[in-house]
PDB file of C-alpha atoms (C1' of nucleotides) in Angstrom:
ATOM      1  CA  MET G  18    -119.103  77.779-155.417  1.00 58.00           C
ATOM      2  CA  LYS G  19    -117.540  79.349-152.791  1.00 58.00           C
ATOM      3  CA  MET G  20    -114.387  77.225-152.821  1.00 56.00           C
ATOM      4  CA  HIS G  21    -111.474  80.009-152.691  1.00 79.00           C
ATOM      5  CA  ASN G  22    -108.088  78.099-152.718  1.00 87.00           C
ATOM      6  CA  PRO G  23    -108.426  76.388-149.963  1.00 91.00           C
ATOM      7  CA  PRO G  24    -104.600  76.132-148.308  1.00 94.00           C
ATOM      8  CA  HIS G  25    -103.693  73.006-147.884  1.00 95.00           C
ATOM      9  CA  PRO G  26    -105.147  71.279-144.714  1.00 97.00           C
ATOM     10  CA  GLY G  27    -101.159  71.146-143.736  1.00 97.00           C
ATOM     11  CA  GLU G  28    -100.364  74.120-143.378  1.00 96.00           C
ATOM     12  CA  VAL G  29    -103.699  75.052-140.908  1.00 96.00           C
ATOM     13  CA  LEU G  30    -102.981  72.520-138.608  1.00 97.00           C
ATOM     14  CA  ARG G  31     -99.489  74.033-137.960  1.00 97.00           C
ATOM     15  CA  GLU G  32    -100.449  78.030-137.045  1.00 96.00           C
ATOM     16  CA  LEU G  33    -103.313  76.537-135.260  1.00 96.00           C
ATOM     17  CA  CYS G  34    -102.281  74.351-133.484  1.00 96.00           C
ATOM     18  CA  ILE G  35     -98.820  73.040-133.293  1.00 97.00           C
ATOM     19  CA  ASP G  36     -97.437  77.394-133.441  1.00 96.00           C
ATOM     20  CA  PRO G  37     -99.336  78.231-131.602  1.00 95.00           C
ATOM     21  CA  MET G  38     -98.789  75.688-128.760  1.00 96.00           C
ATOM     22  CA  GLY G  39     -95.761  76.409-129.358  1.00 95.00           C
ATOM     23  CA  LEU G  40     -94.859  72.218-129.908  1.00 96.00           C
ATOM     24  CA  SER G  41     -92.000  70.804-131.854  1.00 97.00           C
ATOM     25  CA  ILE G  42     -92.794  68.463-134.836  1.00 97.00           C
ATOM     26  CA  THR G  43     -91.047  65.901-132.886  1.00 97.00           C
ATOM     27  CA  GLU G  44     -93.431  66.095-129.475  1.00 97.00           C
ATOM     28  CA  ALA G  45     -96.062  66.707-132.029  1.00 97.00           C
ATOM     29  CA  ALA G  46     -96.110  63.499-133.706  1.00 98.00           C
ATOM     30  CA  GLU G  47     -94.758  61.238-130.445  1.00 97.00           C
ATOM     31  CA  ALA G  48     -98.307  62.885-128.600  1.00 97.00           C
ATOM     32  CA  LEU G  49    -100.818  62.257-131.600  1.00 98.00           C
ATOM     33  CA  GLY G  50     -98.755  58.491-132.217  1.00 97.00           C
ATOM     34  CA  VAL G  51     -97.247  58.640-135.459  1.00 98.00           C
ATOM     35  CA  SER G  52     -93.418  59.611-136.595  1.00 98.00           C
ATOM     36  CA  ARG G  53     -91.807  62.463-137.081  1.00 97.00           C
ATOM     37  CA  LYS G  54     -91.842  61.937-141.013  1.00 97.00           C
ATOM     38  CA  THR G  55     -94.995  61.494-141.707  1.00 98.00           C
ATOM     39  CA  LEU G  56     -96.565  65.038-139.410  1.00 98.00           C
ATOM     40  CA  SER G  57     -93.474  66.371-141.239  1.00 97.00           C
ATOM     41  CA  ALA G  58     -95.094  65.234-145.060  1.00 97.00           C
ATOM     42  CA  ILE G  59     -98.613  67.375-143.956  1.00 98.00           C
ATOM     43  CA  LEU G  60     -96.920  69.830-142.447  1.00 97.00           C
ATOM     44  CA  ASN G  61     -95.360  70.671-145.315  1.00 96.00           C
ATOM     45  CA  GLY G  62     -97.794  69.248-147.865  1.00 96.00           C
ATOM     46  CA  HIS G  63     -96.503  66.198-148.871  1.00 97.00           C
ATOM     47  CA  ALA G  64     -99.024  64.528-147.336  1.00 98.00           C
ATOM     48  CA  GLY G  65    -103.195  64.799-146.997  1.00 98.00           C
ATOM     49  CA  ILE G  66    -104.682  64.730-143.675  1.00 98.00           C
ATOM     50  CA  SER G  67    -106.154  60.901-143.693  1.00 98.00           C
ATOM     51  CA  PRO G  68    -109.439  60.075-142.022  1.00 98.00           C
ATOM     52  CA  GLU G  69    -106.749  58.062-139.441  1.00 98.00           C
ATOM     53  CA  MET G  70    -105.372  61.132-139.279  1.00 98.00           C
ATOM     54  CA  ALA G  71    -108.344  63.372-138.847  1.00 98.00           C
ATOM     55  CA  VAL G  72    -109.174  61.300-135.365  1.00 98.00           C
ATOM     56  CA  ARG G  73    -106.429  61.614-133.839  1.00 98.00           C
ATOM     57  CA  LEU G  74    -106.256  65.320-134.365  1.00 98.00           C
ATOM     58  CA  SER G  75    -109.631  65.109-132.934  1.00 98.00           C
ATOM     59  CA  LEU G  76    -108.066  63.303-129.770  1.00 98.00           C
ATOM     60  CA  ALA G  77    -104.987  65.098-129.047  1.00 97.00           C
ATOM     61  CA  PHE G  78    -106.111  68.772-129.975  1.00 97.00           C
ATOM     62  CA  GLY G  79    -110.117  68.514-129.059  1.00 95.00           C
ATOM     63  CA  THR G  80    -111.633  69.028-132.042  1.00 95.00           C
ATOM     64  CA  SER G  81    -113.625  67.251-134.136  1.00 97.00           C
ATOM     65  CA  SER G  82    -112.593  65.049-137.373  1.00 98.00           C
ATOM     66  CA  GLU G  83    -115.416  65.995-139.593  1.00 97.00           C
ATOM     67  CA  SER G  84    -113.516  69.285-139.647  1.00 97.00           C
ATOM     68  CA  TRP G  85    -109.808  68.378-140.655  1.00 98.00           C
ATOM     69  CA  LEU G  86    -111.350  65.938-143.255  1.00 98.00           C
ATOM     70  CA  ASN G  87    -113.679  68.065-144.643  1.00 98.00           C
ATOM     71  CA  GLN G  88    -110.631  70.748-144.718  1.00 98.00           C
ATOM     72  CA  GLN G  89    -109.223  67.718-147.118  1.00 98.00           C
ATOM     73  CA  SER G  90    -112.314  67.871-149.125  1.00 98.00           C
ATOM     74  CA  GLN G  91    -111.799  70.566-149.979  1.00 97.00           C
ATOM     75  CA  TYR G  92    -108.911  71.342-150.445  1.00 97.00           C
ATOM     76  CA  ASP G  93    -108.803  68.260-152.798  1.00 98.00           C
ATOM     77  CA  LEU G  94    -111.195  68.996-154.594  1.00 98.00           C
ATOM     78  CA  TRP G  95    -110.526  72.408-155.224  1.00 97.00           C
ATOM     79  CA  GLU G  96    -107.559  70.323-157.113  1.00 96.00           C
ATOM     80  CA  ALA G  97    -109.540  68.155-158.888  1.00 97.00           C
ATOM     81  CA  GLU G  98    -111.892  70.899-160.607  1.00 97.00           C
ATOM     82  CA  LYS G  99    -108.559  72.245-162.100  1.00 96.00           C
ATOM     83  CA  LYS G 100    -109.246  69.582-164.467  1.00 96.00           C
ATOM     84  CA  ARG G 101    -113.045  69.345-164.849  1.00 97.00           C
ATOM     85  CA  LYS G 102    -112.609  71.297-168.893  1.00 96.00           C
ATOM     86  CA  SER G 103    -110.221  68.498-169.739  1.00 96.00           C
ATOM     87  CA  LEU G 104    -112.523  65.831-168.830  1.00 97.00           C
ATOM     88  CA  LYS G 105    -114.144  63.754-172.162  1.00 96.00           C
ATOM     89  CA  VAL G 106    -117.892  63.162-170.286  1.00 97.00           C
ATOM     90  CA  ARG G 107    -121.336  62.965-171.761  1.00 97.00           C
ATOM     91  CA  LYS G 108    -123.594  64.481-169.823  1.00 96.00           C
ATOM     92  CA  LEU G 109    -127.257  62.153-169.220  1.00 94.00           C
ATOM     93  CA  SER G 110    -130.110  63.962-168.986  1.00 83.00           C
ATOM     94  CA  ALA G 111    -133.279  62.752-167.236  1.00 71.00           C
ATOM     95  CA  VAL G 112    -135.858  60.756-169.337  1.00 56.00           C
TER      96      VAL G 112
ATOM     97  CA  MET F  16    -122.948  64.142-133.521  1.00 59.00           C
ATOM     98  CA  LYS F  17    -124.568  63.744-136.529  1.00 59.00           C
ATOM     99  CA  MET F  18    -123.702  60.504-138.310  1.00 56.00           C
ATOM    100  CA  HIS F  19    -125.744  57.655-138.602  1.00 80.00           C
ATOM    101  CA  ASN F  20    -123.997  55.266-140.018  1.00 87.00           C
ATOM    102  CA  PRO F  21    -123.939  56.503-143.714  1.00 91.00           C
ATOM    103  CA  PRO F  22    -124.444  54.279-146.624  1.00 94.00           C
ATOM    104  CA  HIS F  23    -121.662  53.677-149.187  1.00 95.00           C
ATOM    105  CA  PRO F  24    -121.654  56.304-152.099  1.00 97.00           C
ATOM    106  CA  GLY F  25    -121.849  53.446-154.351  1.00 97.00           C
ATOM    107  CA  GLU F  26    -125.071  52.790-153.492  1.00 96.00           C
ATOM    108  CA  VAL F  27    -126.299  55.772-152.965  1.00 97.00           C
ATOM    109  CA  LEU F  28    -124.708  57.232-156.544  1.00 98.00           C
ATOM    110  CA  ARG F  29    -126.402  53.489-157.633  1.00 97.00           C
ATOM    111  CA  GLU F  30    -130.229  54.444-156.041  1.00 96.00           C
ATOM    112  CA  LEU F  31    -130.140  57.763-157.104  1.00 96.00           C
ATOM    113  CA  CYS F  32    -128.955  58.170-160.527  1.00 96.00           C
ATOM    114  CA  ILE F  33    -127.790  55.198-162.275  1.00 97.00           C
ATOM    115  CA  ASP F  34    -131.587  53.164-161.339  1.00 96.00           C
ATOM    116  CA  PRO F  35    -134.395  56.363-161.996  1.00 95.00           C
ATOM    117  CA  MET F  36    -132.006  56.502-165.600  1.00 96.00           C
ATOM    118  CA  GLY F  37    -132.345  52.963-166.161  1.00 95.00           C
ATOM    119  CA  LEU F  38    -128.761  53.109-167.123  1.00 97.00           C
ATOM    120  CA  SER F  39    -125.968  50.430-167.783  1.00 97.00           C
ATOM    121  CA  ILE F  40    -123.737  49.931-166.193  1.00 97.00           C
ATOM    122  CA  THR F  41    -121.529  50.007-169.222  1.00 97.00           C
ATOM    123  CA  GLU F  42    -123.881  53.059-170.383  1.00 97.00           C
ATOM    124  CA  ALA F  43    -122.618  55.099-167.069  1.00 97.00           C
ATOM    125  CA  ALA F  44    -119.086  54.194-167.542  1.00 98.00           C
ATOM    126  CA  GLU F  45    -118.933  55.208-170.970  1.00 97.00           C
ATOM    127  CA  ALA F  46    -120.587  58.454-170.429  1.00 97.00           C
ATOM    128  CA  LEU F  47    -117.768  59.396-167.517  1.00 98.00           C
ATOM    129  CA  GLY F  48    -115.021  57.862-169.354  1.00 97.00           C
ATOM    130  CA  VAL F  49    -114.174  55.496-166.530  1.00 98.00           C
ATOM    131  CA  SER F  50    -114.439  51.206-167.609  1.00 98.00           C
ATOM    132  CA  ARG F  51    -117.056  49.171-166.389  1.00 98.00           C
ATOM    133  CA  LYS F  52    -115.114  47.762-163.878  1.00 97.00           C
ATOM    134  CA  THR F  53    -114.091  51.359-162.163  1.00 98.00           C
ATOM    135  CA  LEU F  54    -117.779  52.469-162.106  1.00 98.00           C
ATOM    136  CA  SER F  55    -118.818  48.189-161.209  1.00 98.00           C
ATOM    137  CA  ALA F  56    -116.260  48.676-158.079  1.00 98.00           C
ATOM    138  CA  ILE F  57    -117.702  51.899-157.127  1.00 98.00           C
ATOM    139  CA  LEU F  58    -121.663  50.194-157.260  1.00 98.00           C
ATOM    140  CA  ASN F  59    -120.735  47.278-155.828  1.00 97.00           C
ATOM    141  CA  GLY F  60    -118.691  48.906-152.544  1.00 96.00           C
ATOM    142  CA  HIS F  61    -115.530  48.004-153.815  1.00 97.00           C
ATOM    143  CA  ALA F  62    -114.079  51.236-154.245  1.00 98.00           C
ATOM    144  CA  GLY F  63    -114.815  55.046-152.630  1.00 98.00           C
ATOM    145  CA  ILE F  64    -116.088  57.852-154.958  1.00 98.00           C
ATOM    146  CA  SER F  65    -112.072  59.843-156.033  1.00 98.00           C
ATOM    147  CA  PRO F  66    -112.727  63.895-156.404  1.00 98.00           C
ATOM    148  CA  GLU F  67    -112.461  63.490-159.784  1.00 98.00           C
ATOM    149  CA  MET F  68    -114.854  60.810-160.260  1.00 98.00           C
ATOM    150  CA  ALA F  69    -117.371  63.406-158.101  1.00 98.00           C
ATOM    151  CA  VAL F  70    -116.304  66.371-160.527  1.00 98.00           C
ATOM    152  CA  ARG F  71    -117.003  63.133-163.401  1.00 98.00           C
ATOM    153  CA  LEU F  72    -120.318  62.885-161.133  1.00 98.00           C
ATOM    154  CA  SER F  73    -120.969  66.488-161.484  1.00 98.00           C
ATOM    155  CA  LEU F  74    -120.521  66.683-164.936  1.00 98.00           C
ATOM    156  CA  ALA F  75    -122.823  63.473-165.995  1.00 97.00           C
ATOM    157  CA  PHE F  76    -125.364  64.206-163.895  1.00 97.00           C
ATOM    158  CA  GLY F  77    -125.291  67.806-163.343  1.00 95.00           C
ATOM    159  CA  THR F  78    -125.012  67.197-159.303  1.00 95.00           C
ATOM    160  CA  SER F  79    -122.460  68.883-157.265  1.00 97.00           C
ATOM    161  CA  SER F  80    -118.531  67.649-157.203  1.00 98.00           C
ATOM    162  CA  GLU F  81    -118.997  68.879-152.918  1.00 97.00           C
ATOM    163  CA  SER F  82    -121.410  66.740-152.708  1.00 97.00           C
ATOM    164  CA  TRP F  83    -120.900  63.688-154.089  1.00 98.00           C
ATOM    165  CA  LEU F  84    -117.059  63.883-151.903  1.00 98.00           C
ATOM    166  CA  ASN F  85    -118.663  64.543-148.767  1.00 98.00           C
ATOM    167  CA  GLN F  86    -120.933  61.214-148.290  1.00 98.00           C
ATOM    168  CA  GLN F  87    -117.209  59.985-149.399  1.00 98.00           C
ATOM    169  CA  SER F  88    -115.967  61.396-146.434  1.00 98.00           C
ATOM    170  CA  GLN F  89    -118.719  60.996-144.319  1.00 97.00           C
ATOM    171  CA  TYR F  90    -118.640  57.304-145.161  1.00 98.00           C
ATOM    172  CA  ASP F  91    -114.924  57.431-144.478  1.00 98.00           C
ATOM    173  CA  LEU F  92    -114.551  58.907-141.419  1.00 98.00           C
ATOM    174  CA  TRP F  93    -117.264  56.781-139.658  1.00 97.00           C
ATOM    175  CA  GLU F  94    -115.370  54.326-140.829  1.00 96.00           C
ATOM    176  CA  ALA F  95    -111.751  55.509-139.155  1.00 97.00           C
ATOM    177  CA  GLU F  96    -114.267  56.649-135.611  1.00 97.00           C
ATOM    178  CA  LYS F  97    -114.138  52.652-135.183  1.00 96.00           C
ATOM    179  CA  LYS F  98    -110.438  52.591-133.900  1.00 96.00           C
ATOM    180  CA  ARG F  99    -111.108  55.836-132.300  1.00 97.00           C
ATOM    181  CA  LYS F 100    -110.293  54.667-128.936  1.00 96.00           C
ATOM    182  CA  SER F 101    -107.501  51.973-129.920  1.00 96.00           C
ATOM    183  CA  LEU F 102    -105.737  54.401-130.972  1.00 97.00           C
ATOM    184  CA  LYS F 103    -102.921  55.720-128.871  1.00 96.00           C
ATOM    185  CA  VAL F 104    -102.770  59.146-129.061  1.00 97.00           C
ATOM    186  CA  ARG F 105    -102.251  61.546-126.230  1.00 97.00           C
ATOM    187  CA  LYS F 106    -103.896  64.907-125.249  1.00 96.00           C
ATOM    188  CA  LEU F 107    -102.079  68.157-125.781  1.00 94.00           C
ATOM    189  CA  SER F 108    -103.769  70.636-123.729  1.00 83.00           C
ATOM    190  CA  ALA F 109    -103.069  74.662-124.482  1.00 72.00           C
ATOM    191  CA  VAL F 110    -100.712  76.115-122.476  1.00 57.00           C
TER     192      VAL F 110
ATOM    193  C1'  DT Z   6    -126.455  27.589-181.463  1.00 53.61           C
ATOM    194  C1'  DA Z   7    -123.838  31.526-182.167  1.00 53.61           C
ATOM    195  C1'  DA Z   8    -123.197  36.032-182.129  1.00 53.61           C
ATOM    196  C1'  DC Z   9    -123.927  39.640-178.956  1.00 53.61           C
ATOM    197  C1'  DC Z  10    -123.876  42.632-174.903  1.00 53.61           C
ATOM    198  C1'  DC Z  11    -123.044  42.664-169.596  1.00 53.61           C
ATOM    199  C1'  DG Z  12    -121.432  42.283-165.337  1.00 53.61           C
ATOM    200  C1'  DT Z  13    -117.026  41.396-162.837  1.00 53.61           C
ATOM    201  C1'  DA Z  14    -113.523  39.079-161.810  1.00 53.61           C
ATOM    202  C1'  DA Z  15    -108.082  38.763-161.769  1.00 53.61           C
ATOM    203  C1'  DC Z  16    -103.823  41.146-162.943  1.00 53.61           C
ATOM    204  C1'  DG Z  17    -100.375  45.179-163.636  1.00 53.61           C
ATOM    205  C1'  DT Z  18     -99.411  49.748-162.857  1.00 53.61           C
ATOM    206  C1'  DT Z  19     -99.498  54.040-160.412  1.00 53.61           C
ATOM    207  C1'  DA Z  20     -99.616  57.604-156.486  1.00 53.61           C
ATOM    208  C1'  DT Z  21    -100.428  57.653-151.014  1.00 53.61           C
ATOM    209  C1'  DA Z  22     -99.735  56.947-146.706  1.00 53.61           C
ATOM    210  C1'  DC Z  23     -97.100  55.054-142.881  1.00 53.61           C
ATOM    211  C1'  DG Z  24     -92.811  52.945-140.734  1.00 53.61           C
ATOM    212  C1'  DT Z  25     -87.755  52.804-140.610  1.00 53.61           C
ATOM    213  C1'  DT Z  26     -83.357  55.029-141.501  1.00 53.61           C
ATOM    214  C1'  DA Z  27     -80.002  57.528-142.499  1.00 53.61           C
ATOM    215  C1'  DC Z  28     -78.274  62.190-141.984  1.00 53.61           C
ATOM    216  C1'  DA Z  29     -77.275  67.870-142.032  1.00 53.61           C
ATOM    217  C1'  DG Z  30     -77.772  71.378-138.871  1.00 53.61           C
ATOM    218  C1'  DT Z  31     -78.863  72.825-133.477  1.00 53.61           C
ATOM    219  C1'  DT Z  32     -78.094  73.266-129.006  1.00 53.61           C
ATOM    220  C1'  DC Z  33     -75.926  72.343-125.113  1.00 53.61           C
ATOM    221  C1'  DA Z  34     -72.679  70.210-121.391  1.00 53.61           C
ATOM    222  C1'  DT Z  35     -68.858  68.978-120.545  1.00 53.61           C
TER     223       DT Z  35
ATOM    224  C1'  DA N   9     -64.510  73.516-129.354  1.00 53.61           C
ATOM    225  C1'  DT N  10     -65.674  68.678-129.704  1.00 53.61           C
ATOM    226  C1'  DG N  11     -68.925  65.569-128.259  1.00 53.61           C
ATOM    227  C1'  DA N  12     -73.298  63.832-127.150  1.00 53.61           C
ATOM    228  C1'  DA N  13     -78.303  65.035-127.727  1.00 53.61           C
ATOM    229  C1'  DC N  14     -81.780  66.510-130.527  1.00 53.61           C
ATOM    230  C1'  DT N  15     -84.166  68.318-134.431  1.00 53.61           C
ATOM    231  C1'  DG N  16     -87.180  68.507-139.378  1.00 53.61           C
ATOM    232  C1'  DT N  17     -86.459  65.363-143.645  1.00 53.61           C
ATOM    233  C1'  DA N  18     -84.451  62.817-147.718  1.00 53.61           C
ATOM    234  C1'  DA N  19     -84.091  58.397-149.192  1.00 53.61           C
ATOM    235  C1'  DC N  20     -85.791  53.735-149.314  1.00 53.61           C
ATOM    236  C1'  DG N  21     -89.454  49.565-148.648  1.00 53.61           C
ATOM    237  C1'  DT N  22     -94.634  48.591-147.437  1.00 53.61           C
ATOM    238  C1'  DA N  23    -100.115  48.375-147.732  1.00 53.61           C
ATOM    239  C1'  DT N  24    -103.736  50.006-149.707  1.00 53.61           C
ATOM    240  C1'  DA N  25    -106.174  51.977-153.351  1.00 53.61           C
ATOM    241  C1'  DA N  26    -107.804  53.308-157.849  1.00 53.61           C
ATOM    242  C1'  DC N  27    -107.225  53.173-162.691  1.00 53.61           C
ATOM    243  C1'  DG N  28    -106.704  50.600-167.322  1.00 53.61           C
ATOM    244  C1'  DT N  29    -106.627  45.905-169.976  1.00 53.61           C
ATOM    245  C1'  DT N  30    -108.463  41.309-170.657  1.00 53.61           C
ATOM    246  C1'  DA N  31    -110.931  37.660-169.925  1.00 53.61           C
ATOM    247  C1'  DC N  32    -114.792  35.305-168.293  1.00 53.61           C
ATOM    248  C1'  DG N  33    -119.197  33.612-167.316  1.00 53.61           C
ATOM    249  C1'  DG N  34    -124.518  34.147-168.293  1.00 53.61           C
ATOM    250  C1'  DG N  35    -128.678  36.442-169.725  1.00 53.61           C
ATOM    251  C1'  DT N  36    -131.089  37.312-175.162  1.00 53.61           C
ATOM    252  C1'  DT N  37    -132.301  37.699-179.123  1.00 53.61           C
ATOM    253  C1'  DA N  38    -130.915  36.370-183.711  1.00 53.61           C
TER     254       DA N  38
END
DNA sequence: TAACCCGTAACGTTATACGTTACAGTTCAT
DNA sequence: ATGAACTGTAACGTATAACGTTACGGGTTA
C-alpha cells in the first residue's frame, strides 16, 4: 500500500550510476556487455530491466541484482494496477 | 544472500490456493478471467506470473499482488544468477 | 455406449528484449 | 573548414513468452 508512482528504473539507473560516474552510453554499454541500443532503450524508458540485465548491473556497479529487479517489478505492477478495476475477476472465498 | 532455490510460483499457487480450496483448473481459470490453458501453464511451470496475473490473483484470492509478483521475480532472478559467472561484464569503479 | 467435463498439446497473435545496421549531430585533427 | 571519428537513437530482424482458440485423450456418469 506504499506505492507512489515509482519512476522508470532507467531513470534511476541514469541518475544513480551513469551520470554521477560521468559515463557515456557507449562506455557503460560496452562494460555491461550489451549493445548501445539496448542500454539506450532502458535509459529512455523504452525497455525494462530484465533479470539478466539486473545481474549485469550488479556485476558492473557492485549493487544487488535483487534491488534492480525489484524496482522493475514495482514499476510493472504500478502499471498493471491501473487496470485493476477493469479486470473481470470473480472473488473466490475460502469454503 | 538469502535465496534458497525458490519454488516456481505456480507450485505455490497450487498448494496455497487451488488445492486447499478444492478448485479445478477450469473453475479457477474462469474466476480469474483467463483461459484454462493460461492457468494450466502457470501451475505446471511452463509460464510465469505476469504483472496482470498478479493483480488477478490479488482480486480472486484477496492477497497482495506484490507478493505474487515478488515471488516470480525471485524465481526469475535465481535462474538469471546461474549465468552470473559466464557474463562478460567489466566492473565500473567510482571515480 | 454416449454425453459430458477435465487438463493439456498444437497453433496463431502480440509484445518485448536483444543484436545489427543505418543515420543525424558533435567533436576534433588536419 | 572539411573530413574522420565518435555519440545517441531510429529502423529492421529474431527469439522468447504470455495470451486466446481449437482440438484431443482420459475420466465420470447417465
